[in-house]
Short mmCIF file of C-alpha atoms and ligand atoms in Angstrom, two decimals:
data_model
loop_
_atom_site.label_atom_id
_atom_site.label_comp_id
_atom_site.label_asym_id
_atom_site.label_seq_id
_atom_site.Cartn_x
_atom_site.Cartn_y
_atom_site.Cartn_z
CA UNK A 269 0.00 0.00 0.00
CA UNK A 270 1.32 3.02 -0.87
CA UNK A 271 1.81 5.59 2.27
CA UNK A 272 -0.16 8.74 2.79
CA UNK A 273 2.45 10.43 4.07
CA UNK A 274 6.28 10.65 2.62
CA UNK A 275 9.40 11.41 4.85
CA UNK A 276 10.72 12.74 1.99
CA UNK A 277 8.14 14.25 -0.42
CA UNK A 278 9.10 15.62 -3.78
CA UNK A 279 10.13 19.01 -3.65
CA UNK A 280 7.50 21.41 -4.15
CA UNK A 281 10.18 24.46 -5.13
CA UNK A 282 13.49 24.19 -6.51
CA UNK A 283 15.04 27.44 -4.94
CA UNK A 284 15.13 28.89 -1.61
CA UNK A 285 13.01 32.66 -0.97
CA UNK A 286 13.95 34.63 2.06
CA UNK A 287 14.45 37.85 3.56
CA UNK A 288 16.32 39.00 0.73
CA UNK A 289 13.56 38.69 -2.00
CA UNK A 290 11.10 39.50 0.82
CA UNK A 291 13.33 42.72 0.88
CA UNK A 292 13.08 43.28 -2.56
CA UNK A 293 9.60 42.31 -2.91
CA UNK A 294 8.78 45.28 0.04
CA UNK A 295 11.30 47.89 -1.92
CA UNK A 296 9.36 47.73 -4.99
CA UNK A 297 5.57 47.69 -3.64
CA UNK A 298 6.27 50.72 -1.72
CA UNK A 299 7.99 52.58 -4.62
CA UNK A 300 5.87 54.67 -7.10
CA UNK A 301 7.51 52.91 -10.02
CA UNK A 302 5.15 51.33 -12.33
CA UNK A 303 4.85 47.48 -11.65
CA UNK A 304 5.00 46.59 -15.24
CA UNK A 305 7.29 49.75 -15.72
CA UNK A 306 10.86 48.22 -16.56
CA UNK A 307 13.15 49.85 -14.05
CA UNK A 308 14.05 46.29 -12.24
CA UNK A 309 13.28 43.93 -15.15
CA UNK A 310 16.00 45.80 -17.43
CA UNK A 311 18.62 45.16 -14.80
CA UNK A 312 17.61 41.96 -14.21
CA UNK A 313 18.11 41.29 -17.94
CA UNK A 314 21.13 43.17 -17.94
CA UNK A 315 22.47 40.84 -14.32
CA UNK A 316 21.57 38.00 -15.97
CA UNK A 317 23.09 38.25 -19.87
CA UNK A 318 26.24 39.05 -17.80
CA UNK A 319 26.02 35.63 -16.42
CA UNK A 320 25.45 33.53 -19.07
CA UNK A 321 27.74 35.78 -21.12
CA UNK A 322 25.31 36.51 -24.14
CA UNK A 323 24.65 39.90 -25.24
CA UNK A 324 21.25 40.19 -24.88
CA UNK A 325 18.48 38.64 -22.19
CA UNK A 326 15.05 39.53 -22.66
CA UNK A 327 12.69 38.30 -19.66
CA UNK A 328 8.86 36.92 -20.14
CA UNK A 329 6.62 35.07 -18.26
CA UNK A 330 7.41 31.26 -18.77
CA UNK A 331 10.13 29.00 -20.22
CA UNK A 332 6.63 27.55 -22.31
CA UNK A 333 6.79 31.13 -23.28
CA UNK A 334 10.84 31.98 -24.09
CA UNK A 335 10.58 28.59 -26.22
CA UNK A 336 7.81 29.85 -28.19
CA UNK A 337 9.31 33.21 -28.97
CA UNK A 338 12.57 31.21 -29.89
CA UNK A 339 10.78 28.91 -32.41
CA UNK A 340 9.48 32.32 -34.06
CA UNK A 341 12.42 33.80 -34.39
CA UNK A 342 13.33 30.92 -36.58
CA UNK A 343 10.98 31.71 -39.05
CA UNK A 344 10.21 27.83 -39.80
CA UNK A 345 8.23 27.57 -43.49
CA UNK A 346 6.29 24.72 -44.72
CA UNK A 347 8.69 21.69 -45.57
CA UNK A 348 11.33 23.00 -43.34
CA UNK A 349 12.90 19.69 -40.81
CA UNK A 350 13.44 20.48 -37.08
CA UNK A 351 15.55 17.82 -34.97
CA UNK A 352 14.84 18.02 -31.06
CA UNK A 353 15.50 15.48 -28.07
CA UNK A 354 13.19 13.30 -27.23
CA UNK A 355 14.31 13.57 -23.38
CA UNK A 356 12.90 16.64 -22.64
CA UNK A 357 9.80 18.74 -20.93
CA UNK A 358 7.28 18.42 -23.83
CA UNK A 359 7.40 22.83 -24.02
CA UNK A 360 10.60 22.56 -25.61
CA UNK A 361 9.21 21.42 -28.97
CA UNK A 362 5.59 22.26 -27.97
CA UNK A 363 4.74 25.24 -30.60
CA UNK A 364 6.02 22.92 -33.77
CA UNK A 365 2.88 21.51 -33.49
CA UNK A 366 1.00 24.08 -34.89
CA UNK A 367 3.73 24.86 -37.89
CA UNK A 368 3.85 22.32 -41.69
CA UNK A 369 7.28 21.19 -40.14
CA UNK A 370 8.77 18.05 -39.72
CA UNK A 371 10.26 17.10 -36.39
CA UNK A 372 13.37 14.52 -36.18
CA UNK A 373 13.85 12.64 -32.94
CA UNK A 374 17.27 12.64 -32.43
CA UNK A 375 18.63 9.78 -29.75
CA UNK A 376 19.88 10.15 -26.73
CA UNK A 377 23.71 9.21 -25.44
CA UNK A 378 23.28 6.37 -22.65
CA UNK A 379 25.18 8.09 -20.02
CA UNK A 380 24.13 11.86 -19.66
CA UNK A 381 20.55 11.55 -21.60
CA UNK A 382 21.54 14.59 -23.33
CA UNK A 383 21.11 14.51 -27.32
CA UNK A 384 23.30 12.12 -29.11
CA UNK A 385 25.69 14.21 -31.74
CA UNK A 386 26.14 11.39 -33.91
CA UNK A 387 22.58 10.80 -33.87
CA UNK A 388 21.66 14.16 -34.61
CA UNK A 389 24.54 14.34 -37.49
CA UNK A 390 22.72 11.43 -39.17
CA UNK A 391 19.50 12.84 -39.49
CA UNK A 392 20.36 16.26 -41.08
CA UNK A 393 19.03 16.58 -44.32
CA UNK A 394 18.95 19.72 -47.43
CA UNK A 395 16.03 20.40 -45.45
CA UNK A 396 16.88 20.94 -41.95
CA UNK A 397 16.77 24.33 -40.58
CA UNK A 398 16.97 23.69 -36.53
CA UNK A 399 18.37 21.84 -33.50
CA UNK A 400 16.89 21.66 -30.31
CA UNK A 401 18.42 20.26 -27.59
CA UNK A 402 17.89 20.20 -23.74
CA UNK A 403 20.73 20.62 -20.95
CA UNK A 404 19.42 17.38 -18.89
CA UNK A 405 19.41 17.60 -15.27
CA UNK A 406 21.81 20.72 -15.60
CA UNK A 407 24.60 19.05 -17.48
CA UNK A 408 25.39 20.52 -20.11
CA UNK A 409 25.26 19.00 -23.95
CA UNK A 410 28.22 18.37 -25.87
CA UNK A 411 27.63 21.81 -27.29
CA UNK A 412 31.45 22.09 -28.93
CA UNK A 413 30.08 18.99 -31.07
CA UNK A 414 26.71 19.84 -31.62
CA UNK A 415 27.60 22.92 -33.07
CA UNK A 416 30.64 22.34 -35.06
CA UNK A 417 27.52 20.03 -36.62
CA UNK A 418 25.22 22.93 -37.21
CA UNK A 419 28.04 25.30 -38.39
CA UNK A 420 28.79 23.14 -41.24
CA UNK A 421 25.64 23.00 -42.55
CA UNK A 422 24.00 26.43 -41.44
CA UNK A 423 21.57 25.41 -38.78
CA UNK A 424 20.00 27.07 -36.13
CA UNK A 425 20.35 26.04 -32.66
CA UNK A 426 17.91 26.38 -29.68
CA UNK A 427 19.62 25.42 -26.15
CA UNK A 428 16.71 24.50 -23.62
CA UNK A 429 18.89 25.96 -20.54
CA UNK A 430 15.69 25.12 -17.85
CA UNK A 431 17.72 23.37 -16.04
CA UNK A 432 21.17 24.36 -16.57
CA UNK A 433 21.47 27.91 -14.62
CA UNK A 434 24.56 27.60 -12.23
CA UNK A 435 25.91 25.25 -15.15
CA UNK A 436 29.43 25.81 -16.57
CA UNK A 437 30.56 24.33 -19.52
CA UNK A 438 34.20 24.79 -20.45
CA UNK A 439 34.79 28.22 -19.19
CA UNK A 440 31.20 29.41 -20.64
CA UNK A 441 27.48 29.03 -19.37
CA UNK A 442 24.62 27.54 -21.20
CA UNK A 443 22.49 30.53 -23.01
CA UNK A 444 25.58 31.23 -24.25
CA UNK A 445 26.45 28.32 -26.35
CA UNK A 446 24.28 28.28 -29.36
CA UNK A 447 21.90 30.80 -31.25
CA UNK A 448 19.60 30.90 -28.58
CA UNK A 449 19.25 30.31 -25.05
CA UNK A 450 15.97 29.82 -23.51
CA UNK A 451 15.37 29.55 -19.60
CA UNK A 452 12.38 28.97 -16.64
CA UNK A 453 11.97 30.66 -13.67
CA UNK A 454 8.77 28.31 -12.70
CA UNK A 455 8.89 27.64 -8.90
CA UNK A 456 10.31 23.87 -9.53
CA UNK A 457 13.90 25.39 -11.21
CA UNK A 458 17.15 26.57 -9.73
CA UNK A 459 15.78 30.02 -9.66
CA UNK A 460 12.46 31.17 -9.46
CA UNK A 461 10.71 34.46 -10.15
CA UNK A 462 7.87 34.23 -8.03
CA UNK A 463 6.60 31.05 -9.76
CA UNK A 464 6.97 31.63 -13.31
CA UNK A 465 9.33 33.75 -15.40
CA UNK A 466 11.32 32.68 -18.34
CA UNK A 467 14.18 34.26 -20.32
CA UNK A 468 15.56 34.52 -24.05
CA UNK A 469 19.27 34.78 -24.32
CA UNK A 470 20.74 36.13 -27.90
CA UNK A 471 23.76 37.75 -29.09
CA UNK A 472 22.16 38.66 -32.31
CA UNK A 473 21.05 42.66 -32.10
CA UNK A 474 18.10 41.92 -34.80
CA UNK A 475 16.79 39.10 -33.07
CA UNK A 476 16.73 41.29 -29.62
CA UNK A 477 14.96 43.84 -30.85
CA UNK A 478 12.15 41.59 -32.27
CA UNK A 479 12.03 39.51 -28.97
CA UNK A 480 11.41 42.83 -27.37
CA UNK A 481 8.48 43.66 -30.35
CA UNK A 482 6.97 40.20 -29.96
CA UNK A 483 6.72 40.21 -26.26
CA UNK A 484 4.99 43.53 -25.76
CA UNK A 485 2.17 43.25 -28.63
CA UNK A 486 4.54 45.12 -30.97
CA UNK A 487 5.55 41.71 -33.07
CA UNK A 488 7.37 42.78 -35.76
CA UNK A 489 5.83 46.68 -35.54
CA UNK A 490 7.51 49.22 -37.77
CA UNK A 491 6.48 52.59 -37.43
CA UNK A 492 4.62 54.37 -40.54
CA UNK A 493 4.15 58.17 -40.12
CA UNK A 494 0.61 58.67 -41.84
CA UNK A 495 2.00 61.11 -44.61
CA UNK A 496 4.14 58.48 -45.57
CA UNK A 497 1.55 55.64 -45.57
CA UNK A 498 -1.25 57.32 -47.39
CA UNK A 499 1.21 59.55 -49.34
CA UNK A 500 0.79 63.35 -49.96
CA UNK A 501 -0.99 65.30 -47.26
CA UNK A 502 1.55 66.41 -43.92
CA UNK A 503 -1.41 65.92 -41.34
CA UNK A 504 -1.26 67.86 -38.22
CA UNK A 505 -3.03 65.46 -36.26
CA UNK A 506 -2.25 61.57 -35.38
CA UNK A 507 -5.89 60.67 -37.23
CA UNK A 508 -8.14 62.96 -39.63
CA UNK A 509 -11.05 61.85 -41.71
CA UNK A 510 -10.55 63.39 -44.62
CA UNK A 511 -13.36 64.27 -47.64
CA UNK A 512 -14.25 61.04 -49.79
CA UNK A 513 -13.99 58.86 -46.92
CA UNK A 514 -11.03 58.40 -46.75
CA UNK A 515 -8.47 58.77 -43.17
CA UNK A 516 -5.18 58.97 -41.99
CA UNK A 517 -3.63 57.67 -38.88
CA UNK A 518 -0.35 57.68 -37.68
CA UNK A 519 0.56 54.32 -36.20
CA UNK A 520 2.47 51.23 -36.43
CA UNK A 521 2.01 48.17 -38.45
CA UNK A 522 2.49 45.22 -37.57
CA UNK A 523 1.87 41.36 -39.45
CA UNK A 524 1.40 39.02 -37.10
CA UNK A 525 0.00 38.60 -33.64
CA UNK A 526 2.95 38.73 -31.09
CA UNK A 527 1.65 38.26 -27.36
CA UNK A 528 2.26 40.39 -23.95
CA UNK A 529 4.78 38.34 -21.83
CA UNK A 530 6.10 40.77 -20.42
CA UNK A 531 7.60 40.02 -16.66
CA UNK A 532 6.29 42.07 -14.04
CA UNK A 533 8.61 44.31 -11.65
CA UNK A 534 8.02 42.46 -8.40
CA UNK A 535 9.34 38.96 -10.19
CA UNK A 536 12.01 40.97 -11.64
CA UNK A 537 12.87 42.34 -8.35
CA UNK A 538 12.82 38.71 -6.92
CA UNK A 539 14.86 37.66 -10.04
CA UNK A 540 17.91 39.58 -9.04
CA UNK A 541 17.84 39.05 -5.61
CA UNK A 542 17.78 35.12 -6.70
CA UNK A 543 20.48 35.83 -8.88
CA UNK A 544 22.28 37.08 -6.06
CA UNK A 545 21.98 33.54 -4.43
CA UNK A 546 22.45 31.33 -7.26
CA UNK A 547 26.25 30.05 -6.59
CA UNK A 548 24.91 28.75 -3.35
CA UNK A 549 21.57 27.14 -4.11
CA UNK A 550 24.02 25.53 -6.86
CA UNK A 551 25.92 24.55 -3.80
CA UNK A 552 23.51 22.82 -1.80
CA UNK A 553 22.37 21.30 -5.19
CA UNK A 554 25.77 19.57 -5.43
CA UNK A 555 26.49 18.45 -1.90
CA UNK A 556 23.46 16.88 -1.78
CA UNK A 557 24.11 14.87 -5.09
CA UNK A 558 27.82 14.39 -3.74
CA UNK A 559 26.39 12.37 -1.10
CA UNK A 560 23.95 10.59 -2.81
CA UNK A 561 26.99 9.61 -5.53
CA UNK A 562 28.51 8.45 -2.41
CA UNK A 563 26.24 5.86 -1.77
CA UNK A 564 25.06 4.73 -5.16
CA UNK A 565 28.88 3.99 -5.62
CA UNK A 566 28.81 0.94 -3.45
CA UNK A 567 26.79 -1.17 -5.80
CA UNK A 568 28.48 -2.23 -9.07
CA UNK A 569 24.81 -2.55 -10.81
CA UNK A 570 24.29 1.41 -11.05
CA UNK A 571 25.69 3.66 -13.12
CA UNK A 572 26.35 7.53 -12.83
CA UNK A 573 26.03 10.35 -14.67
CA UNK A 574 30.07 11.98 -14.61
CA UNK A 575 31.07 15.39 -15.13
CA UNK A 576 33.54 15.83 -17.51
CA UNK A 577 36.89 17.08 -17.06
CA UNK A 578 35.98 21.15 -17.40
CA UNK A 579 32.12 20.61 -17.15
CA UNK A 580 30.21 21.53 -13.89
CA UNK A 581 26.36 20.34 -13.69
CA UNK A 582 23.92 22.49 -11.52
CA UNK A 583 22.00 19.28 -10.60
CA UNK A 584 18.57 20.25 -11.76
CA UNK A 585 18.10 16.60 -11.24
CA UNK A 586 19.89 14.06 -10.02
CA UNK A 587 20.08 10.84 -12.24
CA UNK A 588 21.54 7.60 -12.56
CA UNK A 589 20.89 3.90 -14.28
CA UNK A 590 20.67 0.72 -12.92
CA UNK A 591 21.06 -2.38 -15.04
CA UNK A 592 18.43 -4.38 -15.68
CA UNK A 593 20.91 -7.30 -16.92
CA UNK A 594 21.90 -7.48 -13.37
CA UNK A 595 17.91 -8.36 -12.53
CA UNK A 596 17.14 -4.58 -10.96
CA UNK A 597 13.53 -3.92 -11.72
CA UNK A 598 14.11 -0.49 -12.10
CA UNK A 599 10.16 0.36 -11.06
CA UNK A 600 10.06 -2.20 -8.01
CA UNK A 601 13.33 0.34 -6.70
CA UNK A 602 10.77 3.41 -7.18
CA UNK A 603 8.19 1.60 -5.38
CA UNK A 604 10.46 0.13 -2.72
CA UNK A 605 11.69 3.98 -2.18
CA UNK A 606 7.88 5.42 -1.86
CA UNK A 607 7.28 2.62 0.53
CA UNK A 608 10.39 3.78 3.01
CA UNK A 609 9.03 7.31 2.48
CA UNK A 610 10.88 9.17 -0.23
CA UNK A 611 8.99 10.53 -3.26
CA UNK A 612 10.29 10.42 -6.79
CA UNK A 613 9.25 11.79 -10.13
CA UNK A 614 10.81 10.08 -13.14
CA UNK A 615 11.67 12.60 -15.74
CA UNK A 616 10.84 12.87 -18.64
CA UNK A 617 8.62 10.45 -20.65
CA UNK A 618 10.08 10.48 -24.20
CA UNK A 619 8.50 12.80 -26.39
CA UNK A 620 7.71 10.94 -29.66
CA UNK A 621 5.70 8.54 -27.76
CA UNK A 622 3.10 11.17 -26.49
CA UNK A 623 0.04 11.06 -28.15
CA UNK A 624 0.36 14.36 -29.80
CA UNK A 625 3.77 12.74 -31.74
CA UNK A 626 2.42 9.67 -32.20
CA UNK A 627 -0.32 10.67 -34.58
CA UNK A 628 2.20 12.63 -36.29
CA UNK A 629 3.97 9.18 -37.44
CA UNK A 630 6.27 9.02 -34.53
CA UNK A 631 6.51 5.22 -33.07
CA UNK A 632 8.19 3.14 -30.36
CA UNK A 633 11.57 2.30 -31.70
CA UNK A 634 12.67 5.49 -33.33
CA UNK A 635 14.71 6.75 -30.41
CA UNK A 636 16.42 3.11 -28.93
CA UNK A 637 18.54 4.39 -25.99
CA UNK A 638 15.75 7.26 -25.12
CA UNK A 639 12.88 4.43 -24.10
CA UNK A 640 15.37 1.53 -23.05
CA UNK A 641 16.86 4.23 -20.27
CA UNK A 642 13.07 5.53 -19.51
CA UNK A 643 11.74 2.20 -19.10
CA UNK A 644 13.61 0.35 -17.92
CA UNK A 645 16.72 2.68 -16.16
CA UNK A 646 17.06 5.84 -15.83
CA UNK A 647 16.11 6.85 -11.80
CA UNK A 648 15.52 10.58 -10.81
CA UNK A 649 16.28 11.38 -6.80
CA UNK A 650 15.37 14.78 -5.76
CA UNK A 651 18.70 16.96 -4.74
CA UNK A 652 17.10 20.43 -4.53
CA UNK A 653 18.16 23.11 -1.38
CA UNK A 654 15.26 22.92 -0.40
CA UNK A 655 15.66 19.40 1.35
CA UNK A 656 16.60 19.59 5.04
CA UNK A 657 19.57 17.58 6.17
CA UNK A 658 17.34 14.90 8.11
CA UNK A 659 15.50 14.77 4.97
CA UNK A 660 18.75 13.87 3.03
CA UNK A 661 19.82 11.50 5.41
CA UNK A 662 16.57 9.59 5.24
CA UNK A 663 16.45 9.39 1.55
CA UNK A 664 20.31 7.90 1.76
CA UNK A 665 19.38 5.58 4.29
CA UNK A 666 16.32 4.55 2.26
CA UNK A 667 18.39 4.28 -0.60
CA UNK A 668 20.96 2.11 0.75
CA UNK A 669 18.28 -0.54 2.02
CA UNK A 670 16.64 -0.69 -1.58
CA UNK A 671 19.99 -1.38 -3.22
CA UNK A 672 21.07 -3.65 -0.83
CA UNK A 673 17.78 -5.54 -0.97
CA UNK A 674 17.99 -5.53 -4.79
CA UNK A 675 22.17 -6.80 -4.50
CA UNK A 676 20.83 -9.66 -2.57
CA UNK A 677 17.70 -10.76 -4.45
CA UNK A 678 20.45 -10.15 -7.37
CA UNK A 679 22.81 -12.46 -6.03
CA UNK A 680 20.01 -15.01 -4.72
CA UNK A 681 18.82 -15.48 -8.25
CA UNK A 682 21.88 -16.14 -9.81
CA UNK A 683 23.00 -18.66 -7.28
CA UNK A 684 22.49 -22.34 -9.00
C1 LIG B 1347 10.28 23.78 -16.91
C2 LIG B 1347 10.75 23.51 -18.27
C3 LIG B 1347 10.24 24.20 -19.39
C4 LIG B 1347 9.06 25.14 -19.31
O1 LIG B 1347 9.21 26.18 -18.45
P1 LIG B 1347 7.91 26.87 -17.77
O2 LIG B 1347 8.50 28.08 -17.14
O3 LIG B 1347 7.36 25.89 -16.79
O4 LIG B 1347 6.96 27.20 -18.86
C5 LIG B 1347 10.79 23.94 -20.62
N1 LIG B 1347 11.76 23.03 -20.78
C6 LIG B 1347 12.25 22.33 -19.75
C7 LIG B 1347 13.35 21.35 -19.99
C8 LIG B 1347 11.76 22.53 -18.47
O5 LIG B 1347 12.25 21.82 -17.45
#
């Protein structure tokens, strides 16, 4: 039976809020500024593109939200081939499904989960005009690969950085690694902006300024003086009906839709004080999965994610495998946890098998290493600040006992 109540329940927030966003919160409700004004959320743009180290950052209200402005900017046409990660949050490839464009499934390398280069490589065709990949769990994607790839044949790139702020990769940060960066502030990620928030990172001046356009219900706006619009008459006023019916107007013009996304003051105010904190809720992140490494390393049946030599993971998640070959039911460990009190969520179901990809011809199969590690597994342990010590100990101690159950039953079976 499962229990009601969990020592360890999944973490409801993946940061830490305190006096200092309480401070900052109180600082900008008692000001006269205008709480959609822009006073805090330019710095916080300007804080956080000096982080990642791109020249632009342009905040809006959702990662859902960042991804869809990204996928815009990319200006997909009918025919055009898109290759994403399957192991992802399903918002990462979400608005393709409303454009004539065919998405790729790339696979997905065994031991990070992050997108396969040599898969991706394989599936580029004349017609391919985008990759989007996913920093999983906060370590970063073999980005020096992936875009020597897309260099050589002109590609656009689209880094999913939700999980990967803190993250270091070689000297550089994720947002900064491709075309565009795209980041969540939701309550569950390493920062948070009062819930939700999201961020576009860009070096590209053009594609700033029409991030800025699309965000505020300017999409791609261009100012057209009426004189010049209607030709001839210099009209005094903004809008005149003139004789024959006919008017002027003075305003901008714009083609498509756009949206308002614009992030509010207060969770821009929160955003930098968050910033402000990052290094150590990145901290905590890592101790936490430093100990749980710790453990796990005991038992020659699991396998860890590693770091590479240069390569620092913020620990969005904490992951490892266990081998099924060695007779570990992967989902009788998840239930044996939940039963000794410690709540997991497996992350993420593969994306070509959702129902939404599957009537668009995708099928079990087409992504090998994505399903066998999602099935069969890949294990998620939660490793955010947010967990108390006693809390961590618990969940080691609980961990232990499952493994050391499984080693047995393991060893039990293959005795003759
Ligand atoms: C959380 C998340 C998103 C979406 O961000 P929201 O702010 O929740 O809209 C996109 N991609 C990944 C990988 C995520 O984890």
């Amino acid at each position: 039976m499962p229990p009601h109540h969990y020592r360890v329940p999944y973490p409801q927030r993946g940061s830490l809020l305190g006096d200092e966003e309480l401070g900052a919160l109180a600082e900008v409700l008692k000001s006269d500024v205008s709480l959609s004004g822009g006073v805090y959320r330019e710095t916080f743009e300007r804080r956080f593109a000096e982080l990642v180290g791109s020249r632009h950052a342009v905040s809006v209200t959702s990662g859902t939200v960042a991804l869809a402005l990204a996928i815009n900017l990319l200006g997909l046409r009918a025919g055009d081939e898109v290759i994403a990660t399957p192991q992802t949050y399903k918002a990462t490839i979400q608005p393709l499904l409303d454009l004539p464009v065919t998405v790729r499934f790339c696979d997905v390398d065994p031991n990070t989960l992050n997108a396969d280069p040599d898969s991706v490589e394989a599936l580029i065709t004349e017609r391919t005009r985008a990759i989007l990949i996913v920093h999983y769990g906060g370590l970063p994607a073999e980005m020096d690969r992936i875009m020597r790839i897309a260099r050589a044949h002109d590609i656009v790139v689209v880094e999913d950085c939700a999980h990967a702020l803190g993250s270091v990769y070689h000297g550089r940060r994720p947002g900064s690694l491709a075309d565009i960066g795209c980041f969540s502030f939701h309550a569950s990620k390493n920062i948070t902006t009062l819930g939700e928030g999201g961020m576009v990172t860009v070096d590209d001046d053009a594609w700033r300024e029409r991030l800025d356009r699309m965000r505020s219900n300017e999409s791609d706006a261009v100012f057209v003086p009426a004189a010049q619009r209607f030709g001839g008459s210099d009209t005094a006023r903004p809008w005149m009906l003139h004789a024959g019916n006919s008017y002027t107007h003075d305003c901008v013009e714009i083609h498509y839709s756009g949206t308002n996304a614009t992030l509010a003051e207060p969770s821009a105010a929160v955003g930098i004080a968050q910033l402000r904190r990052l290094d150590q809720l990145v901290a905590r992140r890592r101790e936490i999965a430093g100990r749980i490494s710790d453990v796990l390393r005991r038992y020659p049946f699991v396998r860890l994610i590693t770091e590479p030599k240069g390569v620092v993971s913020a620990y969005h998640l904490y992951t490892f495998f266990v081998d099924p070959d060695a007779g570990i039911d992967r989902d009788a460990l998840v239930e044996r946890l939940a039963q000794l009190g410690v709540q997991l969520q497996l992350r993420y179901f593969p994306l070509h098998l959702l129902p939404e990809w599957r009537a668009r011809g995708h099928r079990l199969g087409e992504c090998p290493t994505a399903e066998r590690m999602w099935f069969r597994q890949q294990v998620n342990l939660p490793c955010q600040p947010s967990l108390s010590d006693q809390q961590v100990n618990h969940m080691l101690g609980a961990l232990d006992a499952v493994l050391t159950e499984a080693s047995s039953r393991d060893s039990a079976m293959a005795r003759p």
